[in-house]
Every structure is written in structure tokens, then in C-alpha cells.
């Protein structure tokens, strides 16, 4: 099913004249996919993305289904940060390039530094950015430790952090499996967290990271690891 939708969507995105058109095609294809595989998705807290203000969204990472569900339900008004290997994947790299998302190799210290700089610049330009600060996911439930980079960039650019909790995506497509399961998925967009000092204050960066992680853990229904 995914392949049948991917090929025509990829062709249209490849030839798309603008990012907006590419985003519309992608979102329509992903919404159809949700219906076909039986994923019923509910979004709570939409008011926190309707406000016309750039912000840093951070979410728990549970499955390959995360990005599919988020792009289908929330649109493409922000730039996702993906793993560097996506740039070498046929088809997917086209979506990455046409939709204007980031991809960095997190194992390379230089690229991680470049990632933080690019994210900060995007936030300063007035764009919103979406990050999975765990960096990876596994079949085992639980919210893993968050990297600090996204929080440092948000504070440096003076943008609020918006925690986003995903509940049900791990069950829908567990790590190590290829066939999706029918089920209910909930996306909870939480109130923004504003910084109380600047990016030179590491205690403030850690405070915001820990606050976002605890909020996400609560609404995702998974314990902190």
C-alpha cells in the first residue's frame, strides 16, 4: 500500500514547482495511507500550532510511523530534522529536498555542530523546526534521554519549546516490524515552554529539556528511561 502511494506522490513531488505544492501532495498521500492501514489519529492542542509564531517542536520518537502521522495531521509548516542516512535513500531524499527538511549525521561531531547552527538560523529567520531529541527509537517502551542541541538552539534564538507527545505509534508500527497494525493514535501538542534566561545558561537549557521530557512522558503514557 505504501509503495502504491509512494510512486505517484514521489513523481508529483519531484516535478512540483514549489515547496507548498510538494507539501500538499505529500500530506494528501499520507492521509490516504492512514485510512488504508486503519490508523485513527486524534490531535489535541491544535491551538498551540495555529499561533503565527516560530517555535521549536520536540517529540518522543517511537517508530517510523511518527513522521508519517505528524506530516499527515500537522502539515508542513515546520522543518523536520532527520537522520543523515535519509539523504542516501532513493525516493525519500526527494521528499527531504523538496519539502526543505534537514538531515544530519549525528555520529559526526562536525555535523552535529552544523546541525545546531542551521536549526538556530532557521528559528531566527522565523521558521519553526521539529526535532526528535532522543535521536533514535527502539521497540522497548519509554522516553529515552534527550540531547541538548535543540533546546540550546531554541534559547539562543529566543523561541519557545513546544512539547509534542505521541501515543500509539509504537504499537502501530513497532521497531523491527514492517507490517502496520490497526489502532488509535493520539498526538498531544502541549503549551509552549518559554526560556527564563539566555543560551549561555546551561542550567536553563537543562531545565527546559527536563521539563519537556517530563511533559511528553506524561501525555505519551510512557515512563522516563
Coordinates of C-alpha atoms in Angstrom, one line a residue:
X1 CA 0.0 0.0 0.0
X2 CA 2.8 2.4 1.0
X3 CA 4.6 1.6 -2.3
X4 CA 1.5 2.2 -4.4
X5 CA 1.0 5.6 -2.8
X6 CA 4.7 6.4 -2.8
X7 CA 5.4 6.2 -6.5
X8 CA 2.7 8.7 -7.8
X9 CA 3.3 11.0 -4.8
X10 CA 7.1 10.9 -5.5
X11 CA 6.5 11.7 -9.2
X12 CA 4.4 14.7 -8.4
X13 CA 6.7 16.0 -5.7
X14 CA 9.7 15.6 -8.0
X15 CA 8.1 17.8 -10.6
X16 CA 6.5 20.2 -8.1
X17 CA 7.1 23.9 -8.8
X18 CA 7.1 24.9 -5.2
X19 CA 7.5 23.6 -1.6
X20 CA 3.9 24.4 -0.9
X21 CA 2.6 22.2 -3.7
X22 CA 5.0 19.4 -2.7
X23 CA 3.7 19.6 0.9
X24 CA 0.1 19.4 -0.3
X25 CA 0.7 16.3 -2.4
X26 CA 2.7 14.6 0.4
X27 CA 0.1 15.4 3.1
X28 CA -2.8 14.1 0.9
X29 CA -0.9 10.8 0.1
X30 CA -0.1 10.3 3.8
X31 CA -3.7 11.0 4.9
X32 CA -4.9 8.4 2.5
X33 CA -2.3 5.9 3.8
X34 CA -3.6 6.4 7.4
X35 CA -7.1 5.5 6.2
X36 CA -5.9 2.4 4.3
X37 CA -3.9 1.0 7.2
X38 CA -6.6 1.7 9.8
X39 CA -4.8 4.3 11.9
X40 CA -7.3 6.6 13.6
X41 CA -5.5 9.7 14.7
X42 CA -6.7 12.3 17.2
X43 CA -4.9 15.6 17.6
X44 CA -5.2 17.6 20.9
X45 CA -3.9 21.1 21.4
X46 CA -4.0 22.4 17.9
X47 CA -4.3 25.9 19.2
X48 CA -0.6 25.8 20.0
X49 CA 0.4 25.4 16.3
X50 CA -2.1 27.9 14.9
X51 CA -0.4 30.9 16.5
X52 CA 1.7 32.7 14.0
X53 CA 5.0 32.4 15.8
X54 CA 8.1 30.4 15.1
X55 CA 8.8 27.8 17.7
X56 CA 10.8 24.6 18.4
X57 CA 8.7 21.4 18.5
X58 CA 10.1 18.4 20.3
X59 CA 8.5 15.0 20.4
X60 CA 9.2 11.5 21.7
X61 CA 10.4 9.1 19.0
X62 CA 8.8 5.7 19.0
X63 CA 8.5 4.4 15.4
X64 CA 8.9 5.1 11.7
X65 CA 5.2 5.8 11.9
X66 CA 5.9 9.1 13.8
X67 CA 6.9 11.1 10.8
X68 CA 4.1 9.7 8.7
X69 CA 1.4 10.6 11.3
X70 CA 2.9 14.1 12.1
X71 CA 3.2 15.2 8.5
X72 CA -0.3 13.8 7.6
X73 CA -2.0 15.5 10.6
X74 CA 0.0 18.7 11.2
X75 CA 1.1 19.6 7.7
X76 CA 4.5 21.0 6.7
X77 CA 4.7 24.4 8.3
X78 CA 7.9 23.4 10.1
X79 CA 11.2 21.8 9.1
X80 CA 11.9 18.3 10.4
X81 CA 15.3 17.2 11.4
X82 CA 16.1 13.7 10.0
X83 CA 19.0 11.3 10.2
X84 CA 21.7 11.8 7.7
X85 CA 21.2 8.4 6.0
X86 CA 17.9 9.7 4.6
X87 CA 19.9 11.7 2.1
X88 CA 21.1 8.4 0.5
X89 CA 17.7 6.7 0.4
X90 CA 16.0 6.6 -3.0
X91 CA 12.6 8.3 -3.2
X92 CA 12.8 9.6 0.4
X93 CA 15.7 12.0 -0.3
X94 CA 13.5 13.7 -2.9
X95 CA 10.8 14.4 -0.3
X96 CA 13.5 15.6 2.0
X97 CA 14.9 18.0 -0.5
X98 CA 11.6 19.3 -2.0
X99 CA 10.0 19.8 1.4
X100 CA 13.0 21.6 2.7
X101 CA 13.7 19.4 5.7
X102 CA 17.1 19.0 7.4
X103 CA 19.3 15.8 7.5
X104 CA 22.4 15.5 9.6
X105 CA 24.8 12.7 10.6
X106 CA 24.5 12.7 14.4
X107 CA 27.6 10.4 14.8
X108 CA 29.8 13.1 13.3
X109 CA 30.7 15.9 15.8
X110 CA 31.2 18.4 13.0
X111 CA 27.8 17.7 11.5
X112 CA 26.2 17.9 15.0
X113 CA 27.7 21.3 15.4
X114 CA 26.5 22.3 11.9
X115 CA 23.0 20.9 12.8
X116 CA 22.8 23.2 15.8
X117 CA 23.8 26.2 13.8
X118 CA 21.4 25.5 11.0
X119 CA 18.5 25.0 13.4
X120 CA 19.3 28.2 15.2
X121 CA 19.5 30.1 11.9
X122 CA 16.1 28.7 10.8
X123 CA 14.5 29.7 14.1
X124 CA 16.0 33.2 13.8
X125 CA 14.6 33.5 10.2
X126 CA 11.1 32.9 11.6
X127 CA 10.7 29.2 10.7
X128 CA 9.5 26.5 13.1
X129 CA 11.6 23.4 13.5
X130 CA 10.5 19.9 14.6
X131 CA 13.1 17.7 16.4
X132 CA 13.1 14.2 17.9
X133 CA 15.6 14.9 20.7
X134 CA 16.0 11.2 21.6
X135 CA 17.8 10.8 18.3
X136 CA 16.5 7.3 17.7
X137 CA 13.9 4.8 18.8
X138 CA 13.5 1.1 19.9
X139 CA 10.8 -1.5 20.4
X140 CA 11.0 -1.1 24.2
X141 CA 8.5 1.5 25.6
X142 CA 9.9 4.5 27.4
X143 CA 11.1 8.0 26.8
X144 CA 14.9 8.0 26.4
X145 CA 17.3 10.8 27.4
X146 CA 17.1 14.0 25.3
X147 CA 20.1 15.6 23.6
X148 CA 20.5 19.2 24.5
X149 CA 21.2 20.7 21.0
X150 CA 17.6 21.6 20.1
X151 CA 17.0 23.3 23.5
X152 CA 20.2 25.3 23.2
X153 CA 19.3 26.5 19.7
X154 CA 15.7 27.5 20.8
X155 CA 17.0 29.5 23.7
X156 CA 19.7 31.2 21.6
X157 CA 17.1 32.2 19.0
X158 CA 14.7 33.2 21.8
X159 CA 12.0 30.8 20.6
X160 CA 9.6 28.8 22.9
X161 CA 9.8 25.0 23.1
X162 CA 6.5 23.1 22.3
X163 CA 6.4 19.5 23.6
X164 CA 4.5 17.0 21.4
X165 CA 3.6 13.6 22.8
X166 CA 2.9 10.7 20.5
X167 CA 0.8 7.8 21.9
X168 CA 0.0 4.7 19.9
X169 CA 2.6 5.0 17.1
X170 CA 4.9 2.4 18.8
X171 CA 2.0 -0.1 18.8
X172 CA 1.0 0.8 15.2
X173 CA 4.5 0.0 13.8
X174 CA 6.9 -1.4 16.3
X175 CA 10.7 -1.2 15.6
X176 CA 11.8 -4.4 13.8
X177 CA 8.5 -5.0 12.1
X178 CA 7.3 -4.0 8.6
X179 CA 3.5 -4.6 8.7
X180 CA 1.5 -1.9 10.5
X181 CA -1.2 -2.7 13.0
X182 CA -4.6 -1.1 13.1
X183 CA -5.1 1.2 16.1
X184 CA -5.7 4.5 17.6
X185 CA -3.0 7.2 17.8
X186 CA -3.0 10.4 19.8
X187 CA -0.9 13.5 19.2
X188 CA -0.9 15.9 22.1
X189 CA 0.5 19.3 21.4
X190 CA 1.3 20.9 24.8
X191 CA 1.6 24.5 25.9
X192 CA 4.9 26.3 25.0
X193 CA 7.7 26.5 27.5
X194 CA 9.5 29.9 27.5
X195 CA 13.1 30.4 28.4
X196 CA 13.9 32.4 31.5
X197 CA 17.5 33.3 30.6
X198 CA 19.9 33.1 27.6
X199 CA 21.7 30.2 25.9
X200 CA 24.9 30.8 28.0
X201 CA 23.0 29.5 31.0
X202 CA 23.4 25.7 30.8
X203 CA 21.1 25.2 33.9
X204 CA 18.3 26.8 31.9
X205 CA 18.9 24.6 28.9
X206 CA 18.8 21.5 31.1
X207 CA 15.7 22.8 32.9
X208 CA 13.8 23.2 29.6
X209 CA 15.0 19.8 28.4
X210 CA 13.9 18.1 31.6
X211 CA 10.5 19.9 31.7
X212 CA 9.7 19.0 28.1
X213 CA 10.7 15.3 28.7
X214 CA 8.5 15.0 31.7
X215 CA 5.5 16.6 30.0
X216 CA 6.0 14.3 27.0
X217 CA 6.3 11.2 29.2
X218 CA 3.1 12.1 31.0
X219 CA 1.0 12.5 27.8
X220 CA 2.6 9.7 25.9
X221 CA 1.9 7.3 28.8
X222 CA 5.5 6.0 28.8
X223 CA 8.0 6.2 31.7
X224 CA 11.3 8.0 31.6
X225 CA 14.3 5.8 31.0

